[in-house]
């Protein structure tokens, strides 16, 4: 991907990761070589006409923020979309697409599909050819914030990150040990500690929630002996005090879900967006309910902070493929839903794979027509919840009044 020609010897299979380069902010297919003895990591770019490389030293990263940022710059190689797969490009889908630079070179950047102009496909020589065009809003790079029409040949599908590559995770452990060692030598003054507190809290969440592979278990064991990432450091930008808890578990309650949504889809979607892998539950419902209710559950305050900040972001809404917006109410509702949450016991992860996450859930961004519609639907649902709550309170008051009227004087 992203190259006109692989290096000599056809070693393209070695280039199994994508790296977002700091120099131009573009994504490149790379081959990563970890030298544990030298505590370095080489990142070799698949470029034409020659191979470029960056070398990172475990001792060259000064803060956890720098380490977390580096880890985020790697992901699985994006998959080139084929002509017959164009239906996968729904509005709101994040893709990796080619963008022309000032010197007429093509480089790859992330973008969001804002609109799709569907056209009937042609079949020259018996092979399907997609004639649709896609309006992209660029997320970074030279076109950041602008809109561009492209065809399917310029688009790749971003693969979800379910586990960090073992080379990246091993290097992160080495770098983390260096950073921790450096911190034990130098003592920061109180003002510097206060200003960096929130940043360390966020990056600690990223490092702690990395989905390490099993072959790194020995190194991970050493890594977990470092300073606990569960300490509360600095102020929290988004209050989670109203969220329900049960023992060590924190709950985010979600209303207005599609009735056929699976816990597996919720987990994969949240992990893809936040790098935190939660547990997820769908609550029982009556047949007459037009929607379902569920919960996202984690065992760490910082993890729930990360997820809640994503869900509570005013710049976007989460909707189903049918346009139904998620509604996050914060606190448990009265009645059966509020009671059921306390009886939940963490279960084995649900591996249902009957649908892909991209087919079921998407993010719609502020300023788009889909966002405006989703916001209207969400506001309508919030009005319904408020009305339901008032009716429930009135029911309780009337029941109390009736009971009291039959009590002996």
PDB file of N, CA and C in Angstrom, residues 69-105:
ATOM      1  N   UNK A  69       2.340   8.975  22.418  1.00  0.00           N
ATOM      2  CA  UNK A  69       2.137   9.538  21.075  1.00  0.00           C
ATOM      3  C   UNK A  69       2.803   8.659  20.022  1.00  0.00           C
ATOM      4  N   UNK A  70       4.003   8.138  20.329  1.00  0.00           N
ATOM      5  CA  UNK A  70       4.694   7.267  19.375  1.00  0.00           C
ATOM      6  C   UNK A  70       3.909   5.979  19.147  1.00  0.00           C
ATOM      7  N   UNK A  71       3.411   5.358  20.210  1.00  0.00           N
ATOM      8  CA  UNK A  71       2.649   4.115  20.079  1.00  0.00           C
ATOM      9  C   UNK A  71       1.418   4.329  19.201  1.00  0.00           C
ATOM     10  N   UNK A  72       0.766   5.481  19.367  1.00  0.00           N
ATOM     11  CA  UNK A  72      -0.444   5.773  18.582  1.00  0.00           C
ATOM     12  C   UNK A  72      -0.152   5.925  17.096  1.00  0.00           C
ATOM     13  N   UNK A  73       1.093   6.124  16.738  1.00  0.00           N
ATOM     14  CA  UNK A  73       1.443   6.357  15.335  1.00  0.00           C
ATOM     15  C   UNK A  73       1.570   5.059  14.541  1.00  0.00           C
ATOM     16  N   UNK A  74       1.360   3.920  15.187  1.00  0.00           N
ATOM     17  CA  UNK A  74       1.424   2.636  14.495  1.00  0.00           C
ATOM     18  C   UNK A  74       0.042   1.990  14.461  1.00  0.00           C
ATOM     19  N   UNK A  75      -0.242   1.275  13.380  1.00  0.00           N
ATOM     20  CA  UNK A  75      -1.487   0.528  13.260  1.00  0.00           C
ATOM     21  C   UNK A  75      -1.336  -0.493  12.140  1.00  0.00           C
ATOM     22  N   UNK A  76      -2.264  -1.451  12.011  1.00  0.00           N
ATOM     23  CA  UNK A  76      -2.195  -2.414  10.902  1.00  0.00           C
ATOM     24  C   UNK A  76      -2.304  -1.709   9.556  1.00  0.00           C
ATOM     25  N   UNK A  77      -1.747  -2.335   8.527  1.00  0.00           N
ATOM     26  CA  UNK A  77      -1.787  -1.751   7.185  1.00  0.00           C
ATOM     27  C   UNK A  77      -3.231  -1.633   6.708  1.00  0.00           C
ATOM     28  N   UNK A  78      -3.601  -0.457   6.230  1.00  0.00           N
ATOM     29  CA  UNK A  78      -4.954  -0.239   5.719  1.00  0.00           C
ATOM     30  C   UNK A  78      -5.174  -1.043   4.434  1.00  0.00           C
ATOM     31  N   UNK A  79      -6.386  -1.509   4.276  1.00  0.00           N
ATOM     32  CA  UNK A  79      -6.719  -2.403   3.166  1.00  0.00           C
ATOM     33  C   UNK A  79      -7.274  -1.616   1.977  1.00  0.00           C
ATOM     34  N   UNK A  80      -6.655  -1.825   0.804  1.00  0.00           N
ATOM     35  CA  UNK A  80      -7.133  -1.170  -0.415  1.00  0.00           C
ATOM     36  C   UNK A  80      -8.551  -1.629  -0.734  1.00  0.00           C
ATOM     37  N   UNK A  81      -9.456  -0.685  -0.905  1.00  0.00           N
ATOM     38  CA  UNK A  81     -10.845  -1.017  -1.184  1.00  0.00           C
ATOM     39  C   UNK A  81     -10.998  -1.431  -2.641  1.00  0.00           C
ATOM     40  N   UNK A  82     -11.696  -2.531  -2.876  1.00  0.00           N
ATOM     41  CA  UNK A  82     -11.944  -3.011  -4.230  1.00  0.00           C
ATOM     42  C   UNK A  82     -13.257  -2.428  -4.755  1.00  0.00           C
ATOM     43  N   UNK A  83     -13.399  -2.418  -6.071  1.00  0.00           N
ATOM     44  CA  UNK A  83     -14.561  -1.786  -6.692  1.00  0.00           C
ATOM     45  C   UNK A  83     -15.885  -2.339  -6.178  1.00  0.00           C
ATOM     46  N   UNK A  84     -15.951  -3.652  -5.970  1.00  0.00           N
ATOM     47  CA  UNK A  84     -17.210  -4.264  -5.544  1.00  0.00           C
ATOM     48  C   UNK A  84     -17.497  -4.025  -4.055  1.00  0.00           C
ATOM     49  N   UNK A  85     -16.561  -3.399  -3.341  1.00  0.00           N
ATOM     50  CA  UNK A  85     -16.732  -3.173  -1.906  1.00  0.00           C
ATOM     51  C   UNK A  85     -17.148  -1.741  -1.585  1.00  0.00           C
ATOM     52  N   UNK A  86     -17.548  -0.970  -2.568  1.00  0.00           N
ATOM     53  CA  UNK A  86     -17.808   0.452  -2.345  1.00  0.00           C
ATOM     54  C   UNK A  86     -18.962   0.691  -1.376  1.00  0.00           C
ATOM     55  N   UNK A  87     -19.849  -0.290  -1.216  1.00  0.00           N
ATOM     56  CA  UNK A  87     -20.972  -0.126  -0.290  1.00  0.00           C
ATOM     57  C   UNK A  87     -20.507  -0.033   1.162  1.00  0.00           C
ATOM     58  N   UNK A  88     -19.263  -0.411   1.417  1.00  0.00           N
ATOM     59  CA  UNK A  88     -18.726  -0.308   2.774  1.00  0.00           C
ATOM     60  C   UNK A  88     -18.472   1.143   3.177  1.00  0.00           C
ATOM     61  N   UNK A  89     -18.449   2.022   2.201  1.00  0.00           N
ATOM     62  CA  UNK A  89     -18.139   3.430   2.472  1.00  0.00           C
ATOM     63  C   UNK A  89     -19.419   4.209   2.754  1.00  0.00           C
ATOM     64  N   UNK A  90     -19.898   4.082   3.970  1.00  0.00           N
ATOM     65  CA  UNK A  90     -21.060   4.849   4.391  1.00  0.00           C
ATOM     66  C   UNK A  90     -20.607   6.206   4.912  1.00  0.00           C
ATOM     67  N   UNK A  91     -21.533   7.151   4.965  1.00  0.00           N
ATOM     68  CA  UNK A  91     -21.224   8.475   5.516  1.00  0.00           C
ATOM     69  C   UNK A  91     -20.785   8.325   6.968  1.00  0.00           C
ATOM     70  N   UNK A  92     -19.688   8.989   7.310  1.00  0.00           N
ATOM     71  CA  UNK A  92     -19.146   8.913   8.665  1.00  0.00           C
ATOM     72  C   UNK A  92     -18.000   7.946   8.818  1.00  0.00           C
ATOM     73  N   UNK A  93     -17.724   7.123   7.782  1.00  0.00           N
ATOM     74  CA  UNK A  93     -16.631   6.156   7.847  1.00  0.00           C
ATOM     75  C   UNK A  93     -15.281   6.869   7.777  1.00  0.00           C
ATOM     76  N   UNK A  94     -14.355   6.479   8.653  1.00  0.00           N
ATOM     77  CA  UNK A  94     -12.993   7.003   8.593  1.00  0.00           C
ATOM     78  C   UNK A  94     -12.170   6.122   7.662  1.00  0.00           C
ATOM     79  N   UNK A  95     -11.475   6.743   6.714  1.00  0.00           N
ATOM     80  CA  UNK A  95     -10.680   6.011   5.730  1.00  0.00           C
ATOM     81  C   UNK A  95      -9.275   6.603   5.664  1.00  0.00           C
ATOM     82  N   UNK A  96      -8.404   5.893   4.980  1.00  0.00           N
ATOM     83  CA  UNK A  96      -7.057   6.395   4.694  1.00  0.00           C
ATOM     84  C   UNK A  96      -6.991   6.579   3.182  1.00  0.00           C
ATOM     85  N   UNK A  97      -6.777   7.808   2.729  1.00  0.00           N
ATOM     86  CA  UNK A  97      -6.919   8.096   1.300  1.00  0.00           C
ATOM     87  C   UNK A  97      -5.738   8.895   0.765  1.00  0.00           C
ATOM     88  N   UNK A  98      -5.540   8.785  -0.541  1.00  0.00           N
ATOM     89  CA  UNK A  98      -4.443   9.489  -1.205  1.00  0.00           C
ATOM     90  C   UNK A  98      -4.796  10.957  -1.393  1.00  0.00           C
ATOM     91  N   UNK A  99      -3.829  11.826  -1.116  1.00  0.00           N
ATOM     92  CA  UNK A  99      -4.003  13.265  -1.290  1.00  0.00           C
ATOM     93  C   UNK A  99      -2.770  13.816  -1.992  1.00  0.00           C
ATOM     94  N   UNK A 100      -2.999  14.599  -3.032  1.00  0.00           N
ATOM     95  CA  UNK A 100      -1.884  15.164  -3.789  1.00  0.00           C
ATOM     96  C   UNK A 100      -1.191  16.259  -2.985  1.00  0.00           C
ATOM     97  N   UNK A 101       0.139  16.245  -2.986  1.00  0.00           N
ATOM     98  CA  UNK A 101       0.916  17.273  -2.297  1.00  0.00           C
ATOM     99  C   UNK A 101       1.294  18.372  -3.280  1.00  0.00           C
ATOM    100  N   UNK A 102       2.004  19.369  -2.782  1.00  0.00           N
ATOM    101  CA  UNK A 102       2.376  20.520  -3.622  1.00  0.00           C
ATOM    102  C   UNK A 102       3.273  20.113  -4.786  1.00  0.00           C
ATOM    103  N   UNK A 103       4.074  19.058  -4.613  1.00  0.00           N
ATOM    104  CA  UNK A 103       4.960  18.611  -5.691  1.00  0.00           C
ATOM    105  C   UNK A 103       4.346  17.459  -6.500  1.00  0.00           C
ATOM    106  N   UNK A 104       2.995  17.377  -6.457  1.00  0.00           N
ATOM    107  CA  UNK A 104       2.242  16.390  -7.236  1.00  0.00           C
ATOM    108  C   UNK A 104       2.541  14.944  -6.822  1.00  0.00           C
ATOM    109  N   UNK A 105       3.010  14.762  -5.625  1.00  0.00           N
ATOM    110  CA  UNK A 105       3.206  13.414  -5.086  1.00  0.00           C
ATOM    111  C   UNK A 105       1.931  13.001  -4.350  1.00  0.00           C
TER     112      UNK A 105
END
